[in-house]
Coordinates of N, CA, C and O in Angstrom, one line a residue:
Q1 N 0.8 -1.2 0.0 CA 0.0 0.0 0.0 C 0.9 1.2 0.0 O 1.9 1.3 0.8
V2 N 0.5 2.2 -0.9 CA 1.3 3.4 -1.0 C 0.3 4.6 -0.8 O -0.7 4.6 -1.4
Q3 N 0.7 5.5 0.0 CA -0.1 6.7 0.2 C 0.6 7.9 -0.4 O 1.8 8.1 -0.3
L4 N -0.2 8.7 -1.1 CA 0.3 9.8 -1.8 C -0.4 11.2 -1.4 O -1.6 11.2 -1.2
A5 N 0.4 12.2 -1.3 CA -0.2 13.5 -0.9 C 0.5 14.6 -1.7 O 1.7 14.8 -1.6
E6 N -0.3 15.3 -2.5 CA 0.2 16.4 -3.3 C 0.1 17.7 -2.6 O -0.7 17.9 -1.8
S7 N 1.0 18.6 -3.0 CA 1.0 20.0 -2.5 C 1.6 20.9 -3.5 O 2.3 20.4 -4.4
G8 N 1.5 22.2 -3.4 CA 2.2 23.2 -4.2 C 1.4 23.9 -5.2 O 1.9 24.8 -5.9
G9 N 0.1 23.5 -5.4 CA -0.7 24.2 -6.4 C -1.1 25.6 -5.9 O -0.7 26.0 -4.9
G10 N -1.6 26.3 -6.9 CA -2.0 27.7 -6.6 C -2.5 28.4 -7.8 O -2.6 27.8 -8.9
L11 N -2.7 29.7 -7.6 CA -3.1 30.6 -8.8 C -1.9 31.4 -9.2 O -1.4 32.1 -8.3
V12 N -1.6 31.4 -10.4 CA -0.4 32.1 -11.0 C -0.8 32.8 -12.3 O -1.9 32.4 -12.9
Q13 N 0.0 33.6 -12.8 CA -0.2 34.2 -14.1 C 0.6 33.5 -15.2 O 1.5 32.7 -14.9
A14 N 0.1 33.6 -16.4 CA 0.8 33.0 -17.5 C 2.3 33.4 -17.6 O 2.6 34.6 -17.3
G15 N 3.1 32.5 -17.8 CA 4.6 32.7 -17.8 C 5.3 32.4 -16.5 O 6.5 32.3 -16.4
D16 N 4.5 32.3 -15.4 CA 5.0 32.0 -14.1 C 5.4 30.5 -13.9 O 5.2 29.7 -14.8
S17 N 6.0 30.2 -12.8 CA 6.4 28.8 -12.5 C 5.8 28.4 -11.2 O 5.5 29.2 -10.3
L18 N 5.7 27.1 -11.1 CA 5.2 26.4 -9.9 C 6.0 25.1 -9.7 O 6.3 24.5 -10.8
R19 N 6.1 24.7 -8.5 CA 6.7 23.3 -8.3 C 5.7 22.6 -7.4 O 5.4 23.0 -6.3
L20 N 5.2 21.5 -8.0 CA 4.3 20.6 -7.3 C 5.1 19.5 -6.6 O 6.2 19.1 -7.0
S21 N 4.7 19.1 -5.4 CA 5.4 18.0 -4.6 C 4.4 16.9 -4.3 O 3.2 17.2 -4.2
C22 N 4.9 15.7 -4.3 CA 4.1 14.6 -3.9 C 4.9 13.8 -2.9 O 6.0 13.3 -3.2
A23 N 4.4 13.7 -1.7 CA 4.9 12.9 -0.7 C 4.4 11.5 -0.7 O 3.2 11.3 -0.7
A24 N 5.3 10.5 -0.8 CA 4.9 9.1 -0.8 C 5.3 8.4 0.4 O 6.4 8.6 0.9
S25 N 4.4 7.6 1.0 CA 4.7 6.8 2.1 C 4.1 5.4 2.0 O 3.2 5.2 1.2
G26 N 4.7 4.5 2.7 CA 4.2 3.2 2.6 C 5.3 2.2 2.1 O 6.4 2.6 1.8
R27 N 4.9 1.0 2.0 CA 5.9 -0.1 1.8 C 6.5 0.1 0.4 O 5.9 0.1 -0.6
A28 N 7.8 0.2 0.4 CA 8.6 0.2 -0.8 C 8.3 1.3 -1.8 O 8.4 1.1 -3.0
A29 N 7.8 2.4 -1.3 CA 7.3 3.5 -2.1 C 8.5 3.9 -3.1 O 8.2 4.3 -4.2
R30 N 9.7 3.9 -2.7 CA 10.8 4.4 -3.5 C 11.0 3.5 -4.7 O 11.7 3.9 -5.6
Y31 N 10.5 2.3 -4.7 CA 10.7 1.5 -5.9 C 9.7 1.6 -7.0 O 9.7 1.0 -8.1
Y32 N 8.6 2.4 -6.7 CA 7.5 2.6 -7.7 C 7.9 3.6 -8.7 O 8.5 4.6 -8.4
A33 N 7.4 3.3 -9.9 CA 7.4 4.4 -10.9 C 6.4 5.4 -10.5 O 5.3 5.1 -9.9
M34 N 6.6 6.7 -10.7 CA 5.8 7.8 -10.3 C 5.4 8.6 -11.5 O 6.2 8.8 -12.4
G35 N 4.2 9.1 -11.4 CA 3.7 10.0 -12.6 C 2.8 11.1 -12.0 O 2.3 11.1 -10.9
W36 N 2.6 12.0 -13.0 CA 1.7 13.2 -12.8 C 0.7 13.1 -13.8 O 1.0 13.0 -15.0
F37 N -0.5 13.4 -13.5 CA -1.7 13.5 -14.4 C -2.4 14.8 -14.0 O -2.2 15.4 -13.0
R38 N -3.2 15.2 -14.9 CA -4.0 16.4 -14.7 C -5.4 16.2 -15.3 O -5.6 15.6 -16.3
Q39 N -6.4 17.0 -14.7 CA -7.8 16.9 -15.2 C -8.3 18.3 -15.2 O -8.5 18.9 -14.1
A40 N -8.6 18.8 -16.3 CA -9.2 20.1 -16.5 C -10.7 20.0 -16.4 O -11.3 18.9 -16.6
P41 N -11.5 21.0 -16.1 CA -12.9 21.0 -15.9 C -13.6 20.4 -17.2 O -13.3 20.8 -18.3
G42 N -14.4 19.4 -16.9 CA -15.2 18.8 -18.1 C -14.4 17.9 -18.9 O -14.9 17.4 -20.0
K43 N -13.1 17.6 -18.6 CA -12.3 16.7 -19.4 C -11.8 15.5 -18.6 O -12.0 15.5 -17.4
E44 N -11.3 14.5 -19.3 CA -10.7 13.4 -18.7 C -9.4 13.7 -18.0 O -8.7 14.6 -18.4
R45 N -9.0 12.8 -17.1 CA -7.7 12.9 -16.5 C -6.6 12.4 -17.5 O -6.8 11.3 -17.9
D46 N -5.6 13.2 -17.8 CA -4.6 12.9 -18.8 C -3.2 12.8 -18.2 O -2.9 13.5 -17.2
F47 N -2.4 12.0 -18.8 CA -1.0 11.8 -18.4 C -0.2 13.0 -18.7 O -0.4 13.7 -19.7
V48 N 0.7 13.4 -17.8 CA 1.6 14.6 -17.9 C 3.0 14.2 -18.0 O 3.7 14.5 -19.0
A49 N 3.5 13.5 -17.0 CA 4.9 13.1 -16.9 C 5.1 11.9 -16.0 O 4.2 11.6 -15.2
A50 N 6.2 11.2 -16.2 CA 6.5 10.0 -15.4 C 7.9 9.9 -15.2 O 8.8 10.3 -16.0
I51 N 8.3 9.1 -14.1 CA 9.7 8.9 -13.9 C 9.9 7.5 -13.3 O 9.0 7.0 -12.6
T52 N 10.9 6.8 -13.6 CA 11.2 5.5 -13.1 C 11.6 5.5 -11.7 O 11.9 6.5 -11.1
G53 N 11.6 4.3 -11.1 CA 11.9 4.2 -9.6 C 13.3 4.7 -9.3 O 13.5 5.4 -8.3
S54 N 14.2 4.5 -10.2 CA 15.6 5.0 -10.0 C 15.7 6.4 -10.4 O 16.8 7.1 -10.0
G55 N 14.8 7.0 -11.1 CA 14.9 8.3 -11.6 C 15.7 8.5 -12.8 O 15.9 9.6 -13.3
G56 N 16.1 7.4 -13.4 CA 17.0 7.4 -14.5 C 16.3 7.7 -15.9 O 17.0 7.9 -16.9
Y57 N 15.0 7.6 -15.9 CA 14.3 7.7 -17.2 C 13.0 8.5 -16.9 O 12.3 8.2 -15.9
T58 N 12.7 9.5 -17.7 CA 11.5 10.3 -17.7 C 10.7 10.3 -19.0 O 11.3 10.0 -20.0
D59 N 9.5 10.6 -18.9 CA 8.6 10.7 -20.1 C 7.6 11.8 -19.9 O 7.2 12.0 -18.8
Y60 N 7.3 12.5 -21.0 CA 6.4 13.6 -20.9 C 5.4 13.6 -22.1 O 5.7 13.1 -23.2
V61 N 4.2 14.2 -21.8 CA 3.3 14.4 -22.9 C 3.9 15.6 -23.7 O 4.5 16.5 -23.2
D62 N 3.6 15.6 -25.0 CA 4.2 16.5 -25.9 C 4.0 17.9 -25.5 O 4.8 18.9 -25.6
S63 N 2.8 18.2 -25.0 CA 2.4 19.7 -24.8 C 3.2 20.3 -23.6 O 3.1 21.5 -23.4
V64 N 3.9 19.4 -22.8 CA 4.7 20.1 -21.7 C 6.2 19.9 -21.9 O 6.9 20.4 -21.0
K65 N 6.6 19.2 -22.9 CA 8.0 19.0 -23.1 C 8.8 20.3 -23.2 O 8.4 21.2 -23.9
G66 N 9.9 20.4 -22.4 CA 10.6 21.7 -22.4 C 10.1 22.7 -21.4 O 10.8 23.7 -21.2
R67 N 9.0 22.5 -20.8 CA 8.4 23.4 -19.8 C 8.3 22.7 -18.5 O 8.5 23.4 -17.4
F68 N 7.9 21.5 -18.4 CA 7.8 20.7 -17.1 C 8.9 19.7 -17.0 O 9.3 19.1 -17.9
F69 N 9.3 19.6 -15.7 CA 10.4 18.6 -15.4 C 10.0 17.8 -14.2 O 9.8 18.4 -13.1
I70 N 10.0 16.5 -14.3 CA 9.7 15.6 -13.2 C 11.0 15.1 -12.6 O 12.0 14.9 -13.3
S71 N 11.0 15.0 -11.2 CA 12.2 14.5 -10.5 C 11.8 13.9 -9.2 O 10.6 14.0 -8.9
R72 N 12.7 13.1 -8.6 CA 12.3 12.4 -7.4 C 13.5 12.5 -6.4 O 14.7 12.5 -6.9
D73 N 13.2 12.3 -5.2 CA 14.2 12.2 -4.1 C 13.9 11.0 -3.3 O 12.9 11.0 -2.5
N74 N 14.6 9.9 -3.6 CA 14.1 8.6 -2.9 C 14.6 8.6 -1.5 O 14.1 7.6 -0.7
V75 N 15.4 9.5 -1.0 CA 15.7 9.5 0.4 C 14.6 10.1 1.2 O 14.2 9.6 2.3
K76 N 14.0 11.1 0.6 CA 12.9 11.8 1.2 C 11.5 11.3 0.8 O 10.5 11.7 1.3
N77 N 11.5 10.3 -0.2 CA 10.3 9.7 -0.7 C 9.4 10.8 -1.3 O 8.2 10.9 -1.0
M78 N 10.0 11.7 -2.1 CA 9.3 12.8 -2.7 C 9.4 12.8 -4.2 O 10.4 12.3 -4.8
V79 N 8.4 13.2 -4.9 CA 8.4 13.4 -6.3 C 8.0 14.8 -6.6 O 7.1 15.4 -5.9
Y80 N 8.6 15.5 -7.6 CA 8.4 16.9 -7.9 C 7.9 17.0 -9.3 O 8.4 16.3 -10.2
L81 N 7.2 18.1 -9.6 CA 6.9 18.5 -11.0 C 7.2 20.0 -11.0 O 6.4 20.8 -10.5
Q82 N 8.3 20.4 -11.6 CA 8.6 21.7 -11.9 C 7.9 22.2 -13.1 O 8.2 21.6 -14.2
M83 N 7.1 23.2 -13.0 CA 6.3 23.7 -14.2 C 6.7 25.1 -14.4 O 6.5 26.0 -13.6
D84 N 7.3 25.3 -15.6 CA 7.8 26.7 -16.1 C 7.0 27.1 -17.2 O 6.3 26.3 -17.9
S85 N 7.0 28.4 -17.5 CA 6.3 29.0 -18.6 C 4.8 28.5 -18.7 O 4.4 28.1 -19.7
L86 N 4.2 28.6 -17.6 CA 2.8 28.1 -17.5 C 1.9 28.9 -18.4 O 2.0 30.1 -18.6
K87 N 0.9 28.2 -19.0 CA -0.1 28.7 -19.8 C -1.5 28.5 -19.2 O -1.7 27.5 -18.4
P88 N -2.4 29.3 -19.7 CA -3.8 29.1 -19.1 C -4.3 27.7 -19.4 O -5.1 27.1 -18.6
E89 N -3.9 27.0 -20.5 CA -4.4 25.7 -20.8 C -3.7 24.6 -19.8 O -4.1 23.4 -19.9
D90 N -2.8 25.0 -19.0 CA -2.3 24.1 -18.0 C -3.2 24.1 -16.7 O -2.9 23.3 -15.8
T91 N -4.2 24.9 -16.7 CA -5.2 24.9 -15.5 C -5.8 23.6 -15.4 O -6.5 23.1 -16.3
A92 N -5.7 23.0 -14.2 CA -6.3 21.7 -14.0 C -6.0 21.3 -12.5 O -5.2 21.9 -11.8
V93 N -6.6 20.2 -12.1 CA -6.2 19.5 -10.9 C -5.2 18.5 -11.2 O -5.3 17.7 -12.1
Y94 N -4.0 18.6 -10.5 CA -2.9 17.7 -10.8 C -2.8 16.6 -9.7 O -2.9 16.8 -8.6
Y95 N -2.7 15.4 -10.3 CA -2.7 14.2 -9.4 C -1.3 13.5 -9.5 O -0.8 13.4 -10.6
C96 N -0.9 12.9 -8.5 CA 0.3 12.1 -8.4 C -0.1 10.6 -8.4 O -1.2 10.3 -7.8
K97 N 0.7 9.8 -9.1 CA 0.3 8.4 -9.2 C 1.5 7.6 -8.9 O 2.6 7.9 -9.4
A98 N 1.4 6.5 -8.3 CA 2.5 5.5 -8.1 C 2.0 4.2 -8.7 O 0.9 3.7 -8.6
S99 N 3.0 3.6 -9.5 CA 2.7 2.4 -10.2 C 3.8 1.4 -9.9 O 5.0 1.7 -10.0
S100 N 3.4 0.1 -9.7 CA 4.4 -0.9 -9.5 C 5.2 -1.3 -10.8 O 6.2 -2.0 -10.7
T101 N 4.7 -0.9 -11.9 CA 5.3 -1.2 -13.2 C 5.4 0.0 -14.1 O 4.5 0.8 -14.1
W102 N 6.5 0.1 -14.9 CA 6.6 1.3 -15.8 C 5.5 1.2 -16.9 O 5.0 2.2 -17.3
N103 N 5.2 0.0 -17.3 CA 4.2 -0.2 -18.3 C 2.8 0.4 -18.0 O 2.0 0.7 -18.9
S104 N 2.5 0.5 -16.8 CA 1.1 0.9 -16.4 C 1.2 2.4 -15.9 O 0.1 2.9 -15.5
I105 N 2.3 3.0 -15.8 CA 2.3 4.4 -15.2 C 1.5 5.4 -16.0 O 1.0 6.3 -15.4
K106 N 1.3 5.2 -17.3 CA 0.6 6.1 -18.1 C -0.9 5.9 -18.1 O -1.7 6.6 -18.7
E107 N -1.3 4.8 -17.5 CA -2.7 4.5 -17.5 C -3.5 5.3 -16.6 O -3.0 5.6 -15.5
N108 N -4.7 5.6 -16.9 CA -5.5 6.5 -16.1 C -6.3 5.8 -15.0 O -7.0 6.4 -14.3
T109 N -6.0 4.5 -14.8 CA -6.7 3.8 -13.8 C -5.6 3.0 -12.9 O -4.5 2.9 -13.3
G110 N -6.1 2.4 -11.9 CA -5.3 1.4 -11.1 C -4.3 2.0 -10.2 O -4.1 3.2 -10.2
D111 N -3.5 1.2 -9.5 CA -2.4 1.6 -8.7 C -2.8 2.5 -7.6 O -3.9 2.5 -7.1
Y112 N -2.0 3.6 -7.3 CA -2.2 4.5 -6.2 C -2.2 5.9 -6.7 O -1.4 6.3 -7.5
W113 N -3.2 6.7 -6.1 CA -3.4 8.1 -6.5 C -3.5 9.0 -5.3 O -4.0 8.6 -4.2
G114 N -3.0 10.2 -5.4 CA -3.3 11.2 -4.4 C -4.6 11.9 -4.6 O -5.3 11.5 -5.6
Q115 N -4.9 12.9 -3.8 CA -6.2 13.6 -3.8 C -6.2 14.7 -4.8 O -7.3 15.3 -5.2
G116 N -5.0 15.2 -5.2 CA -5.0 16.2 -6.3 C -4.7 17.6 -5.6 O -5.0 17.9 -4.5
T117 N -4.1 18.5 -6.5 CA -3.9 19.8 -6.1 C -4.2 20.7 -7.3 O -3.9 20.4 -8.4
Q118 N -4.9 21.8 -7.0 CA -5.4 22.7 -8.1 C -4.3 23.7 -8.5 O -3.7 24.3 -7.8
V119 N -4.2 23.7 -9.8 CA -3.3 24.7 -10.5 C -4.1 25.6 -11.4 O -4.8 25.0 -12.3
S120 N -4.1 26.8 -11.2 CA -4.9 27.8 -12.0 C -4.0 28.8 -12.6 O -3.2 29.5 -11.8
V121 N -4.0 29.0 -13.9 CA -3.2 29.9 -14.6 C -4.0 31.0 -15.3 O -4.8 30.6 -16.2
S122 N -3.8 32.2 -14.9 CA -4.6 33.3 -15.6 C -3.8 33.9 -16.7 O -2.6 33.9 -16.7
S123 N -4.6 34.4 -17.6 CA -3.9 35.0 -18.8 C -3.6 36.5 -18.6 O -4.0 37.1 -17.7

């Protein structure tokens, strides 16, 4: 069982930066692949970024490449999403996910999820 808690959301202006944090606790949390998803109002929850358990490989949705950066600290059991050059279309609730396998980290279901943190970007 893995428990996840996101923090760091807020209201910012276009072009600003935010760093989201996800605190992971529970058995062997540091070995899980970790990901970030987001859900805008009236839309499905979509994959944003993921990182392997070791932190050696990352993946991003095309719309955030070069602006968002995922990282993790396995000593602190933390995962971060640095978001730069934010745009109004980045407005969404952002969720942290833990997956026991890399193959399932991009799936919108299963494994472990946090409660989400709201990010709002004004134009």
